[in-house]
CSV table of C-alpha atoms in Angstrom, one decimal:
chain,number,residue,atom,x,y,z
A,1,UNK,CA,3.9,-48.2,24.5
A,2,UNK,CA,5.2,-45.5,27.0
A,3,UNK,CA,3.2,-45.3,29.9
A,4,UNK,CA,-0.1,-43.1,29.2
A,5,UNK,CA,-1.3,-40.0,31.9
A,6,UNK,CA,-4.4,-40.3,33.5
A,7,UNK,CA,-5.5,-37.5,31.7
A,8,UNK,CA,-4.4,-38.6,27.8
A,9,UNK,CA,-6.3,-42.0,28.6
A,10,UNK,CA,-9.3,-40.6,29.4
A,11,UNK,CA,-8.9,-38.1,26.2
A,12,UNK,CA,-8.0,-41.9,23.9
A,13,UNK,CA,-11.4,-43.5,26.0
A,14,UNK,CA,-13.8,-40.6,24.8
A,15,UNK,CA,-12.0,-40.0,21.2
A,16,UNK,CA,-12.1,-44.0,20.7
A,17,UNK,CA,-16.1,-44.3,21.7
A,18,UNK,CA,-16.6,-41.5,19.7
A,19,UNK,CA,-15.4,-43.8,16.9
A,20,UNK,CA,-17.7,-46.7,18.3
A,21,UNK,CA,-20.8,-44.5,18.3
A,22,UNK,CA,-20.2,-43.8,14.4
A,23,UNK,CA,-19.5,-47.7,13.8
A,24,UNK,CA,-22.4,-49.1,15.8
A,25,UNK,CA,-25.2,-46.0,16.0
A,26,UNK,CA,-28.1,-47.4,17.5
A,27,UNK,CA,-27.5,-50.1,19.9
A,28,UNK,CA,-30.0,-51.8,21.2
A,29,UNK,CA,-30.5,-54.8,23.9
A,30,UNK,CA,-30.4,-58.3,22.0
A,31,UNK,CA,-32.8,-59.7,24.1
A,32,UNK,CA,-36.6,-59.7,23.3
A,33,UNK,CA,-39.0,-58.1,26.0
A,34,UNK,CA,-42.1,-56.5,26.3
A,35,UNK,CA,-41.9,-56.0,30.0
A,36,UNK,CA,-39.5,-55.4,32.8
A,37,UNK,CA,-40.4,-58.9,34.4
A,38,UNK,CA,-39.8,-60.5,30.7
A,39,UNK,CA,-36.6,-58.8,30.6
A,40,UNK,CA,-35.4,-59.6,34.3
A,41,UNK,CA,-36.7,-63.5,33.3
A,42,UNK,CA,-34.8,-63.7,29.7
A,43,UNK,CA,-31.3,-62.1,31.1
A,44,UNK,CA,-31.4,-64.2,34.3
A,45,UNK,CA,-31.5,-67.0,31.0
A,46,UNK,CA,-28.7,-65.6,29.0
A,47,UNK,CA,-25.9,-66.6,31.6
A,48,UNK,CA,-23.4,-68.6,29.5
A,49,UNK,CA,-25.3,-69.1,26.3
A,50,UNK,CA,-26.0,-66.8,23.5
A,51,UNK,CA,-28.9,-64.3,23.6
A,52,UNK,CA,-30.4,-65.9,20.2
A,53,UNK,CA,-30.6,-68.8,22.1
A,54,UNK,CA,-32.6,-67.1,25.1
A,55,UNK,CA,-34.8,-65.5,22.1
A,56,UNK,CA,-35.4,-69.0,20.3
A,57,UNK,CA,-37.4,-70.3,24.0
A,58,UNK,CA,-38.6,-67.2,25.9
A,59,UNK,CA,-41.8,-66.8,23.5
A,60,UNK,CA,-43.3,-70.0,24.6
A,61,UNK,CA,-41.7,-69.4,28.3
A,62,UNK,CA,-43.7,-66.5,28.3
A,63,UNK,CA,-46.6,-67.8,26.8
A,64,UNK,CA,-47.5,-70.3,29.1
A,65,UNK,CA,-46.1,-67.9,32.6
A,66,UNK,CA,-47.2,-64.5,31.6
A,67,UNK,CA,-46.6,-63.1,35.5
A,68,UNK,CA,-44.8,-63.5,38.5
A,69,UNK,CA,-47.8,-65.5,40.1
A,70,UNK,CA,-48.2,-68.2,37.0
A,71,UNK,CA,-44.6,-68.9,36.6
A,72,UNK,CA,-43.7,-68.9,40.4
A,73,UNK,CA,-46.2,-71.4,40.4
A,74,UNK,CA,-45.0,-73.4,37.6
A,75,UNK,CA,-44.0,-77.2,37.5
A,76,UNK,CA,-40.0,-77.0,37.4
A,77,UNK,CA,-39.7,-79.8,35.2
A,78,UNK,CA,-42.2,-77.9,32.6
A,79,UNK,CA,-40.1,-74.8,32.7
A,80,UNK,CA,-37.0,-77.1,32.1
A,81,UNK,CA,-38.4,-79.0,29.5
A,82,UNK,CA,-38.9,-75.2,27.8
A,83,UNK,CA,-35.2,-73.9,28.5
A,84,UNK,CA,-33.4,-76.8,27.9
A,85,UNK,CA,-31.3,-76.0,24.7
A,86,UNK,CA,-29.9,-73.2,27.0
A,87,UNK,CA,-27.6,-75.4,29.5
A,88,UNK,CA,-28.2,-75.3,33.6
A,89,UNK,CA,-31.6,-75.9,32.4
A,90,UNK,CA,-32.2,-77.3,35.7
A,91,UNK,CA,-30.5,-74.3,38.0
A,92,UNK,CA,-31.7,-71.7,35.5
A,93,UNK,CA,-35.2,-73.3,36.1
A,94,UNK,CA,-34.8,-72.9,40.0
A,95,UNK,CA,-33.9,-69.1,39.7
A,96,UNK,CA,-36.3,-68.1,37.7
A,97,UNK,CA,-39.3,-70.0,39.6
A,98,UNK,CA,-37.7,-68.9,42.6
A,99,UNK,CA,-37.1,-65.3,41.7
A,100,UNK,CA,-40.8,-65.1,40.1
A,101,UNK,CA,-41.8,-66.3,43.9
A,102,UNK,CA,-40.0,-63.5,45.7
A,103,UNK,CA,-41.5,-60.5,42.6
A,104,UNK,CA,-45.1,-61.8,43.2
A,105,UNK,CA,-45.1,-62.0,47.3
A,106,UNK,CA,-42.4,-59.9,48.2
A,107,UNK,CA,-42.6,-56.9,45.0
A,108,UNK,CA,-46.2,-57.6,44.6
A,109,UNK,CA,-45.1,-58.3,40.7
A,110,UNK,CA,-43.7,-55.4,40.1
A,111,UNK,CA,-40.0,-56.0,39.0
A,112,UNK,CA,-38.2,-53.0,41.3
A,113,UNK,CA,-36.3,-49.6,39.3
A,114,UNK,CA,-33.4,-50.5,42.3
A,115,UNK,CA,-30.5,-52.3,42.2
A,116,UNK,CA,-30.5,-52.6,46.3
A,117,UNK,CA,-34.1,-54.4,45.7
A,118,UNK,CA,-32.8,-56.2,42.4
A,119,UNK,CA,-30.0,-57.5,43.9
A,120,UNK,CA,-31.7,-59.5,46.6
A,121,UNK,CA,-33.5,-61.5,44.0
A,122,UNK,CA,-32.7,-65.3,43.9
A,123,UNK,CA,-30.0,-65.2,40.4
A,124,UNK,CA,-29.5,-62.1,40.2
A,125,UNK,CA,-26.4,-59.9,40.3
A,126,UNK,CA,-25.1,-56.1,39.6
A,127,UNK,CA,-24.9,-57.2,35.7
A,128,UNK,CA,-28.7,-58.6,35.4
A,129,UNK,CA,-29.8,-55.7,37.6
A,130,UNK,CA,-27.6,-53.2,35.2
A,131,UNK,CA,-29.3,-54.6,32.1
A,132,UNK,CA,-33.1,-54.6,34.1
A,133,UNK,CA,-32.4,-50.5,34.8
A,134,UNK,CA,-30.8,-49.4,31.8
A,135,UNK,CA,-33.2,-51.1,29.4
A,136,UNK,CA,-36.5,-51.7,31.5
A,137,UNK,CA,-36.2,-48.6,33.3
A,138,UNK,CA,-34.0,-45.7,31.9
A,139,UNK,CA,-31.8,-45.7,34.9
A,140,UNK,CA,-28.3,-45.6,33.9
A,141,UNK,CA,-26.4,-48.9,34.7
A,142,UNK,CA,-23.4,-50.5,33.2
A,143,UNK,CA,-23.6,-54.1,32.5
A,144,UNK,CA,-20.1,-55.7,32.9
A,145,UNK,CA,-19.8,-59.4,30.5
A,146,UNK,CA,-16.9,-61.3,28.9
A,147,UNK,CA,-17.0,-58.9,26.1
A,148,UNK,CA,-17.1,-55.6,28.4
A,149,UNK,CA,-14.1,-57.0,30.5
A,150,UNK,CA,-12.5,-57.8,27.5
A,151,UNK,CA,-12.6,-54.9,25.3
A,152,UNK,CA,-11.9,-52.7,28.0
A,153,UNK,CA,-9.0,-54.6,29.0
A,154,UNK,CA,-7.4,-54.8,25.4
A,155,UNK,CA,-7.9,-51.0,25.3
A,156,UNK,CA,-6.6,-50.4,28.6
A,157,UNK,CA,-9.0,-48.4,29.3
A,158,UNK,CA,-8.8,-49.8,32.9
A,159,UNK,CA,-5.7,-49.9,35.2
A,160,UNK,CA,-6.5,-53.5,36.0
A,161,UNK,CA,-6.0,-54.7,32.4
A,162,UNK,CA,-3.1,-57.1,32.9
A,163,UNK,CA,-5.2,-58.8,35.8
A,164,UNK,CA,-6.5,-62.5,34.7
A,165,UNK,CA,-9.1,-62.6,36.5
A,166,UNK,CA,-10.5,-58.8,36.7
A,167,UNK,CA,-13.8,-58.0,39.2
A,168,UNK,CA,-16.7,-56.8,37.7
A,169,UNK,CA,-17.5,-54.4,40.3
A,170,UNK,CA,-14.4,-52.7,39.9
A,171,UNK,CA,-14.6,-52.1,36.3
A,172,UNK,CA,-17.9,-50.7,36.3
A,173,UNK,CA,-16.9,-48.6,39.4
A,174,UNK,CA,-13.6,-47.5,37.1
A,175,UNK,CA,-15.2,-46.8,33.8
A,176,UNK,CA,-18.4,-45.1,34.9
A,177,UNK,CA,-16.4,-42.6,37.0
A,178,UNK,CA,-15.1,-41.9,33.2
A,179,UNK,CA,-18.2,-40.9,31.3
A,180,UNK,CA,-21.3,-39.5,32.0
A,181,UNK,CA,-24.2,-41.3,33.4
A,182,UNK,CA,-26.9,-40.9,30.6
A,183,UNK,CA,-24.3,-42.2,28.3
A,184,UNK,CA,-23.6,-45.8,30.8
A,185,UNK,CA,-26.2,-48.0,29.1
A,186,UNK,CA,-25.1,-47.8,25.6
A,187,UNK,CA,-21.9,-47.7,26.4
A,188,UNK,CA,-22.2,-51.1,27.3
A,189,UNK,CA,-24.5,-52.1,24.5
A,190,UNK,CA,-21.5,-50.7,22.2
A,191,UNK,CA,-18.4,-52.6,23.6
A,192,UNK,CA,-20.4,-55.7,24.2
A,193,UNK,CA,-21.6,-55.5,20.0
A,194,UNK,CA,-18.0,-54.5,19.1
A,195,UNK,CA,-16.4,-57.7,21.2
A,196,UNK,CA,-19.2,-59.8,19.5
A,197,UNK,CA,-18.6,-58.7,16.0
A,198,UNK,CA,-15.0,-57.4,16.1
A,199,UNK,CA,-13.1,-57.6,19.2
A,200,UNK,CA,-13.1,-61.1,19.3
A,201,UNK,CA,-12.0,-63.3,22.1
A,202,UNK,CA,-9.6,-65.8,20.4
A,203,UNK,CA,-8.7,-63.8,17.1
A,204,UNK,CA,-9.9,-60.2,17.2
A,205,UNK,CA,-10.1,-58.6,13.5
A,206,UNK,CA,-7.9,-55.8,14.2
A,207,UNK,CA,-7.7,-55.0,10.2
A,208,UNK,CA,-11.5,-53.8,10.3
A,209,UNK,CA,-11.3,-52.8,13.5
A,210,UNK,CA,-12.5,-48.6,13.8
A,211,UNK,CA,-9.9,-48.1,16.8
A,212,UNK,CA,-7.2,-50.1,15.5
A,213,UNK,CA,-4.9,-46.7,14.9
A,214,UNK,CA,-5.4,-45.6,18.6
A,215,UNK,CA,-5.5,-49.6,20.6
A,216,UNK,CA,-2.8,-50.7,22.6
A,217,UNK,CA,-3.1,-54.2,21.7
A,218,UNK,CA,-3.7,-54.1,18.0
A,219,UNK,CA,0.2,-55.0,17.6
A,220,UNK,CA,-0.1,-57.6,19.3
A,221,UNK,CA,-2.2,-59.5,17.3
């Protein structure tokens, strides 16, 4: 492929999520929630396991620790005993007792619309505190997984994409100067769905794939 202007990438980047708005048109977060803390609790939860799993234990998670106060003051091994199908059971436990600790005495249990304030939160990084504004809060933020790294990367829709091990920060910083605020949250939604169902790590399904005409590394596979 010859090498692509600034300018015609960023033309190929809007024309191909034009093409993933008309395959995936309403994209939503995965994860179940009613409230900002339920949201901060279940995505804090979802690191390194599936989001159906998180789903299958936050009902009864939530249940029993309905606030900040009840779950901060929760019986670790009681809160492990309830997440243990999802793996670090026993870290994931810590964070979110821990985290629920610094909401109740520090936010007074109200989950903060910042990501200075989310930040500082015991388990929580730029991703959980993307996912917490765009979805809790309707403040545009760009979550960055496996899937957004990798999509993005295939597509070259970042000058980083032969990197190995890209950073996070950087790719967010890189695509969101490329699209309009208002539009960061789904954005997200939309290449993290199309790496799920399409765009898949080991063997992507290029032949069914919308931007398989425009992507850079559709020959290769």
């Amino acid at each position: 492929m010859p090498r692509e202007s600034r300018r015609h990438r960023l033309e190929r980047m809007h024309a191909e999520y034009d093409l993933l708005c008309e395959a995936i048109p309403t994209p939503a977060c995965a994860l179940h929630f009613k409230t900002p803390f339920q949201l901060l609790i279940a995505t804090v939860l979802s690191a390194q396991t599936t989001d159906v799993r998180v789903n299958s234990v936050t009902p009864e998670l939530f249940d029993r620790y309905p606030t900040p106060a009840s779950l901060a003051a929760a019986d670790p091994e009681a809160v492990e005993d309830i997440i243990h199908p999802l793996g670090f059971f026993r870290s994931k436990s810590a964070h979110i007792i821990a985290l629920s600790h610094d909401v109740h005495t520090r936010m007074h249990d109200a989950v903060p619309p910042s990501m200075d304030d989310l930040v500082t939160l015991p388990g929580v990084g730029r991703k959980t505190a993307n996912v917490v504004l765009g979805n809790a809060f309707g403040i545009p933020g760009f979550p960055v997984d496996t899937h957004v790294m990798r999509v993005t990367g295939r597509l070259r829709w970042r000058t980083d994409w032969r990197s190995t091990h890209p950073d996070p920060v950087a790719i967010e910083r890189e695509i969101t100067t490329c699209f309009p605020p208002e539009t960061w949250t789904n954005l997200s939604h939309r290449l993290i769905l199309h790496g799920r169902a399409v765009c898949h790590a080991r063997k992507p399904d290029c032949a069914n794939c919308p931007l398989n005409a425009t992507c850079p590394s559709a020959a290769l596979f």
